[in-house]
């Protein structure tokens, strides 16, 4: 029987707790890896992707606080690469430790991933992707004065956040390496935060001040490496129609054409479930293979097919 290749996209709850310290985040990552090891135990070839919004936002704040003529702040694309490396380091250590406890001796490696985008993507003129911490309304004027180039907006009643452009991925520059590493039996951790957004300029790749949506990045990777399944893990058990309303309905098994009508009617929250559903649909349409959206805590049940929303052709 051919081994299944599974791309898993992790939400922010997989890394960040209320405590933003490195120690607390490493603890959260360890717990996440205790769930992810179930894919390895099920003899599936695992490719891990993850978000980095809070981490890159906090790093940008640290850069801004230390900014000086002798020590200038680093740009967003470089900060994205730094968080790809740091979060990947946490996952490498934790996955290896958890697997060894299960008697599994596999290698894990982080691949700094560049996501190629269209330089003319209209997203560059319409920043929408939140990064970094929440601010109160009273904090906004001072922030705007210190950072006149920032766009700060109200975020779903939770406070104010900086938003940056979020162009769609066109190509994953390192996907042949990701595929080769996976085929060699190594677990790659890739496209942290959707990958570093870059545009082509002849033979050069130039970083952009933007953030790729991690779910779209995972979907594109899953398509390019010929994955058998895309699994998007989040904090809720699956997709709901009329979420939060008295008539909300959990969706367990759905075709892409049906769920597309709900996307077209803008029935999903734009900052949370909408990109997950869109990314899943893009994978299914491109490959004819299924995608699953479910809770990180339900990995065993998702593998068994008992939980999560399965989206199919």
GROMACS .gro file of C-alpha atoms in nm:
model
  313
    1UNK     CA    1   0.000   0.000   0.000
    2UNK     CA    2   0.134   0.344  -0.098
    3UNK     CA    3   0.210   0.575   0.192
    4UNK     CA    4  -0.009   0.882   0.221
    5UNK     CA    5   0.149   1.228   0.212
    6UNK     CA    6  -0.036   1.471   0.437
    7UNK     CA    7   0.014   1.847   0.462
    8UNK     CA    8  -0.099   1.982   0.799
    9UNK     CA    9  -0.162   2.354   0.849
   10UNK     CA   10  -0.153   2.464   1.212
   11UNK     CA   11  -0.342   2.761   1.353
   12UNK     CA   12  -0.212   3.006   1.610
   13UNK     CA   13  -0.341   2.796   1.900
   14UNK     CA   14  -0.072   2.543   1.813
   15UNK     CA   15   0.202   2.782   1.923
   16UNK     CA   16   0.084   3.082   2.121
   17UNK     CA   17  -0.067   3.080   2.467
   18UNK     CA   18  -0.159   3.389   2.671
   19UNK     CA   19   0.206   3.400   2.775
   20UNK     CA   20   0.415   3.519   2.478
   21UNK     CA   21   0.747   3.410   2.630
   22UNK     CA   22   0.963   3.163   2.436
   23UNK     CA   23   0.928   2.909   2.717
   24UNK     CA   24   0.548   2.921   2.707
   25UNK     CA   25   0.540   2.895   2.328
   26UNK     CA   26   0.778   2.599   2.333
   27UNK     CA   27   0.547   2.429   2.582
   28UNK     CA   28   0.250   2.486   2.349
   29UNK     CA   29   0.449   2.349   2.055
   30UNK     CA   30   0.537   2.037   2.255
   31UNK     CA   31   0.168   1.974   2.324
   32UNK     CA   32   0.093   2.023   1.955
   33UNK     CA   33   0.362   1.772   1.856
   34UNK     CA   34   0.207   1.516   2.090
   35UNK     CA   35  -0.097   1.537   1.860
   36UNK     CA   36   0.097   1.551   1.533
   37UNK     CA   37   0.289   1.232   1.613
   38UNK     CA   38  -0.038   1.044   1.550
   39UNK     CA   39   0.012   1.101   1.176
   40UNK     CA   40   0.358   0.946   1.197
   41UNK     CA   41   0.227   0.653   1.400
   42UNK     CA   42  -0.036   0.607   1.127
   43UNK     CA   43   0.251   0.563   0.877
   44UNK     CA   44   0.175   0.887   0.691
   45UNK     CA   45   0.440   1.118   0.549
   46UNK     CA   46   0.384   1.443   0.737
   47UNK     CA   47   0.458   1.795   0.611
   48UNK     CA   48   0.402   2.065   0.874
   49UNK     CA   49   0.309   2.428   0.805
   50UNK     CA   50   0.222   2.690   1.066
   51UNK     CA   51   0.124   3.050   1.129
   52UNK     CA   52   0.349   3.323   1.268
   53UNK     CA   53   0.130   3.635   1.289
   54UNK     CA   54   0.168   3.708   1.663
   55UNK     CA   55   0.537   3.616   1.662
   56UNK     CA   56   0.634   3.832   1.365
   57UNK     CA   57   0.429   4.119   1.505
   58UNK     CA   58   0.606   4.099   1.839
   59UNK     CA   59   0.944   4.077   1.667
   60UNK     CA   60   0.863   4.390   1.467
   61UNK     CA   61   0.784   4.572   1.792
   62UNK     CA   62   1.119   4.464   1.936
   63UNK     CA   63   1.290   4.582   1.618
   64UNK     CA   64   1.114   4.918   1.636
   65UNK     CA   65   1.204   4.964   2.004
   66UNK     CA   66   1.574   4.910   1.932
   67UNK     CA   67   1.577   5.101   1.603
   68UNK     CA   68   1.867   5.342   1.568
   69UNK     CA   69   2.111   5.466   1.307
   70UNK     CA   70   2.369   5.207   1.416
   71UNK     CA   71   2.115   4.929   1.463
   72UNK     CA   72   1.833   4.983   1.208
   73UNK     CA   73   1.514   4.780   1.235
   74UNK     CA   74   1.487   4.486   0.998
   75UNK     CA   75   1.206   4.475   0.739
   76UNK     CA   76   0.898   4.254   0.760
   77UNK     CA   77   1.019   3.991   0.512
   78UNK     CA   78   1.339   3.936   0.712
   79UNK     CA   79   1.143   3.921   1.038
   80UNK     CA   80   0.922   3.660   0.873
   81UNK     CA   81   1.229   3.453   0.791
   82UNK     CA   82   1.353   3.488   1.149
   83UNK     CA   83   1.025   3.355   1.289
   84UNK     CA   84   1.020   3.072   1.035
   85UNK     CA   85   1.356   2.970   1.177
   86UNK     CA   86   1.274   3.015   1.546
   87UNK     CA   87   0.934   2.842   1.534
   88UNK     CA   88   1.079   2.569   1.313
   89UNK     CA   89   1.353   2.516   1.571
   90UNK     CA   90   1.091   2.467   1.842
   91UNK     CA   91   0.900   2.217   1.627
   92UNK     CA   92   1.214   2.026   1.526
   93UNK     CA   93   1.315   1.974   1.888
   94UNK     CA   94   0.966   1.884   2.010
   95UNK     CA   95   0.877   1.650   1.723
   96UNK     CA   96   1.205   1.463   1.765
   97UNK     CA   97   1.156   1.432   2.141
   98UNK     CA   98   0.796   1.315   2.111
   99UNK     CA   99   0.878   1.062   1.838
  100UNK     CA  100   1.169   0.914   2.032
  101UNK     CA  101   0.934   0.857   2.326
  102UNK     CA  102   0.714   0.661   2.084
  103UNK     CA  103   1.011   0.459   1.959
  104UNK     CA  104   1.020   0.643   1.625
  105UNK     CA  105   1.358   0.760   1.496
  106UNK     CA  106   1.285   1.001   1.212
  107UNK     CA  107   1.461   1.320   1.113
  108UNK     CA  108   1.286   1.660   1.117
  109UNK     CA  109   1.411   1.967   0.933
  110UNK     CA  110   1.298   2.327   0.887
  111UNK     CA  111   1.310   2.472   0.536
  112UNK     CA  112   1.298   2.850   0.511
  113UNK     CA  113   1.037   2.892   0.240
  114UNK     CA  114   0.989   3.174  -0.011
  115UNK     CA  115   0.640   3.218  -0.155
  116UNK     CA  116   0.633   3.389  -0.492
  117UNK     CA  117   0.351   3.639  -0.539
  118UNK     CA  118   0.240   3.865  -0.824
  119UNK     CA  119   0.394   4.211  -0.791
  120UNK     CA  120   0.067   4.352  -0.927
  121UNK     CA  121  -0.156   4.167  -0.680
  122UNK     CA  122  -0.426   4.418  -0.574
  123UNK     CA  123  -0.372   4.311  -0.212
  124UNK     CA  124  -0.069   4.540  -0.203
  125UNK     CA  125  -0.308   4.837  -0.226
  126UNK     CA  126  -0.549   4.698   0.036
  127UNK     CA  127  -0.379   4.578   0.360
  128UNK     CA  128  -0.601   4.329   0.543
  129UNK     CA  129  -0.381   4.077   0.729
  130UNK     CA  130  -0.353   4.139   1.107
  131UNK     CA  131  -0.012   4.093   1.268
  132UNK     CA  132   0.115   4.149   1.618
  133UNK     CA  133  -0.071   4.226   1.941
  134UNK     CA  134  -0.405   4.394   2.004
  135UNK     CA  135  -0.415   4.761   2.105
  136UNK     CA  136  -0.679   4.969   2.276
  137UNK     CA  137  -0.842   5.260   2.096
  138UNK     CA  138  -0.652   5.500   2.323
  139UNK     CA  139  -0.316   5.352   2.216
  140UNK     CA  140  -0.378   5.397   1.843
  141UNK     CA  141  -0.293   5.772   1.803
  142UNK     CA  142   0.052   5.731   1.960
  143UNK     CA  143   0.121   5.420   1.752
  144UNK     CA  144   0.016   5.599   1.436
  145UNK     CA  145   0.242   5.892   1.524
  146UNK     CA  146   0.541   5.663   1.583
  147UNK     CA  147   0.467   5.451   1.273
  148UNK     CA  148   0.300   5.671   1.009
  149UNK     CA  149   0.344   5.399   0.745
  150UNK     CA  150   0.135   5.148   0.945
  151UNK     CA  151  -0.231   5.071   0.874
  152UNK     CA  152  -0.416   5.005   1.201
  153UNK     CA  153  -0.776   4.881   1.205
  154UNK     CA  154  -1.037   4.751   1.450
  155UNK     CA  155  -1.034   4.368   1.457
  156UNK     CA  156  -1.366   4.187   1.520
  157UNK     CA  157  -1.445   4.373   1.841
  158UNK     CA  158  -1.125   4.249   2.007
  159UNK     CA  159  -0.924   4.569   1.978
  160UNK     CA  160  -0.702   4.731   1.716
  161UNK     CA  161  -0.421   4.568   1.518
  162UNK     CA  162  -0.174   4.651   1.248
  163UNK     CA  163  -0.268   4.507   0.908
  164UNK     CA  164  -0.038   4.444   0.611
  165UNK     CA  165  -0.098   4.328   0.251
  166UNK     CA  166  -0.177   3.959   0.203
  167UNK     CA  167  -0.116   3.864  -0.161
  168UNK     CA  168  -0.211   3.520  -0.291
  169UNK     CA  169   0.068   3.263  -0.341
  170UNK     CA  170   0.149   3.197  -0.706
  171UNK     CA  171   0.436   2.952  -0.659
  172UNK     CA  172   0.642   2.801  -0.377
  173UNK     CA  173   1.008   2.852  -0.465
  174UNK     CA  174   1.138   2.560  -0.255
  175UNK     CA  175   0.864   2.307  -0.331
  176UNK     CA  176   1.101   2.063  -0.515
  177UNK     CA  177   1.319   2.055  -0.202
  178UNK     CA  178   1.013   2.004   0.020
  179UNK     CA  179   0.900   1.714  -0.198
  180UNK     CA  180   1.249   1.559  -0.200
  181UNK     CA  181   1.285   1.584   0.177
  182UNK     CA  182   0.943   1.425   0.231
  183UNK     CA  183   1.019   1.147  -0.018
  184UNK     CA  184   1.338   1.074   0.179
  185UNK     CA  185   1.130   1.002   0.490
  186UNK     CA  186   1.219   1.327   0.667
  187UNK     CA  187   0.948   1.548   0.820
  188UNK     CA  188   0.980   1.902   0.678
  189UNK     CA  189   0.853   2.210   0.862
  190UNK     CA  190   0.783   2.462   0.588
  191UNK     CA  191   0.616   2.789   0.490
  192UNK     CA  192   0.597   2.936   0.839
  193UNK     CA  193   0.342   3.217   0.822
  194UNK     CA  194   0.263   3.114   0.464
  195UNK     CA  195   0.626   3.162   0.361
  196UNK     CA  196   0.823   3.479   0.293
  197UNK     CA  197   0.643   3.681   0.023
  198UNK     CA  198   0.877   3.753  -0.268
  199UNK     CA  199   0.836   3.881  -0.623
  200UNK     CA  200   1.043   3.780  -0.925
  201UNK     CA  201   1.275   4.032  -1.085
  202UNK     CA  202   1.464   3.842  -1.353
  203UNK     CA  203   1.674   3.587  -1.164
  204UNK     CA  204   1.625   3.767  -0.832
  205UNK     CA  205   1.361   3.714  -0.565
  206UNK     CA  206   1.281   4.034  -0.376
  207UNK     CA  207   1.110   4.029  -0.036
  208UNK     CA  208   0.793   4.232   0.015
  209UNK     CA  209   0.635   4.398   0.320
  210UNK     CA  210   0.345   4.155   0.335
  211UNK     CA  211   0.219   3.834   0.496
  212UNK     CA  212   0.089   3.529   0.310
  213UNK     CA  213  -0.219   3.365   0.460
  214UNK     CA  214  -0.083   3.042   0.608
  215UNK     CA  215  -0.379   2.834   0.486
  216UNK     CA  216  -0.340   2.951   0.126
  217UNK     CA  217   0.033   2.879   0.154
  218UNK     CA  218  -0.036   2.528   0.285
  219UNK     CA  219  -0.290   2.466   0.008
  220UNK     CA  220  -0.044   2.569  -0.261
  221UNK     CA  221   0.230   2.347  -0.114
  222UNK     CA  222  -0.011   2.052  -0.086
  223UNK     CA  223  -0.097   2.095  -0.455
  224UNK     CA  224   0.265   2.120  -0.569
  225UNK     CA  225   0.401   1.824  -0.368
  226UNK     CA  226   0.111   1.600  -0.476
  227UNK     CA  227  -0.023   1.553  -0.124
  228UNK     CA  228  -0.298   1.299  -0.069
  229UNK     CA  229  -0.473   1.521   0.183
  230UNK     CA  230  -0.468   1.875   0.321
  231UNK     CA  231  -0.560   1.900   0.689
  232UNK     CA  232  -0.620   2.242   0.844
  233UNK     CA  233  -0.612   2.222   1.223
  234UNK     CA  234  -0.766   2.501   1.427
  235UNK     CA  235  -0.939   2.562   1.761
  236UNK     CA  236  -1.288   2.453   1.650
  237UNK     CA  237  -1.415   2.110   1.554
  238UNK     CA  238  -1.499   2.192   1.195
  239UNK     CA  239  -1.699   2.415   0.964
  240UNK     CA  240  -2.040   2.547   1.068
  241UNK     CA  241  -2.312   2.707   0.864
  242UNK     CA  242  -2.465   3.008   1.046
  243UNK     CA  243  -2.188   2.994   1.306
  244UNK     CA  244  -2.282   3.155   1.638
  245UNK     CA  245  -2.652   3.176   1.550
  246UNK     CA  246  -2.938   2.971   1.698
  247UNK     CA  247  -2.963   2.772   1.374
  248UNK     CA  248  -2.590   2.693   1.342
  249UNK     CA  249  -2.523   2.357   1.178
  250UNK     CA  250  -2.198   2.161   1.188
  251UNK     CA  251  -2.085   2.033   0.848
  252UNK     CA  252  -1.926   1.688   0.844
  253UNK     CA  253  -1.906   1.593   0.477
  254UNK     CA  254  -1.953   1.836   0.190
  255UNK     CA  255  -1.877   1.874  -0.179
  256UNK     CA  256  -1.685   2.174  -0.312
  257UNK     CA  257  -1.977   2.303  -0.518
  258UNK     CA  258  -2.208   2.313  -0.217
  259UNK     CA  259  -1.961   2.486   0.013
  260UNK     CA  260  -1.867   2.729  -0.266
  261UNK     CA  261  -2.221   2.870  -0.255
  262UNK     CA  262  -2.171   2.952   0.113
  263UNK     CA  263  -1.835   3.114   0.032
  264UNK     CA  264  -1.999   3.321  -0.243
  265UNK     CA  265  -2.265   3.433   0.006
  266UNK     CA  266  -1.985   3.541   0.247
  267UNK     CA  267  -2.126   3.326   0.526
  268UNK     CA  268  -1.790   3.259   0.690
  269UNK     CA  269  -1.589   3.500   0.907
  270UNK     CA  270  -1.332   3.673   0.686
  271UNK     CA  271  -1.056   3.678   0.947
  272UNK     CA  272  -1.087   3.318   1.059
  273UNK     CA  273  -1.289   3.045   0.883
  274UNK     CA  274  -1.324   3.200   0.535
  275UNK     CA  275  -0.957   3.161   0.429
  276UNK     CA  276  -0.950   2.806   0.568
  277UNK     CA  277  -1.253   2.704   0.362
  278UNK     CA  278  -1.122   2.883   0.052
  279UNK     CA  279  -0.781   2.717   0.086
  280UNK     CA  280  -0.940   2.375   0.130
  281UNK     CA  281  -1.162   2.423  -0.174
  282UNK     CA  282  -0.864   2.537  -0.385
  283UNK     CA  283  -0.677   2.217  -0.296
  284UNK     CA  284  -0.975   1.991  -0.372
  285UNK     CA  285  -1.047   2.161  -0.705
  286UNK     CA  286  -0.682   2.144  -0.813
  287UNK     CA  287  -0.619   1.783  -0.711
  288UNK     CA  288  -0.951   1.604  -0.674
  289UNK     CA  289  -0.832   1.491  -0.330
  290UNK     CA  290  -0.999   1.567   0.004
  291UNK     CA  291  -0.927   1.840   0.255
  292UNK     CA  292  -1.023   1.836   0.622
  293UNK     CA  293  -1.082   2.123   0.863
  294UNK     CA  294  -1.092   2.025   1.229
  295UNK     CA  295  -0.963   2.074   1.581
  296UNK     CA  296  -0.604   2.018   1.683
  297UNK     CA  297  -0.732   1.823   1.984
  298UNK     CA  298  -0.920   1.580   1.755
  299UNK     CA  299  -0.626   1.452   1.547
  300UNK     CA  300  -0.686   1.083   1.630
  301UNK     CA  301  -1.053   1.113   1.535
  302UNK     CA  302  -0.969   1.312   1.220
  303UNK     CA  303  -0.730   1.038   1.108
  304UNK     CA  304  -1.005   0.781   1.171
  305UNK     CA  305  -1.254   0.995   0.975
  306UNK     CA  306  -1.481   1.042   1.275
  307UNK     CA  307  -1.439   1.418   1.327
  308UNK     CA  308  -1.371   1.732   1.129
  309UNK     CA  309  -1.529   1.866   0.812
  310UNK     CA  310  -1.430   1.668   0.503
  311UNK     CA  311  -1.447   1.868   0.181
  312UNK     CA  312  -1.438   1.657  -0.135
  313UNK     CA  313  -1.484   1.686  -0.508
   0.00000   0.00000   0.00000
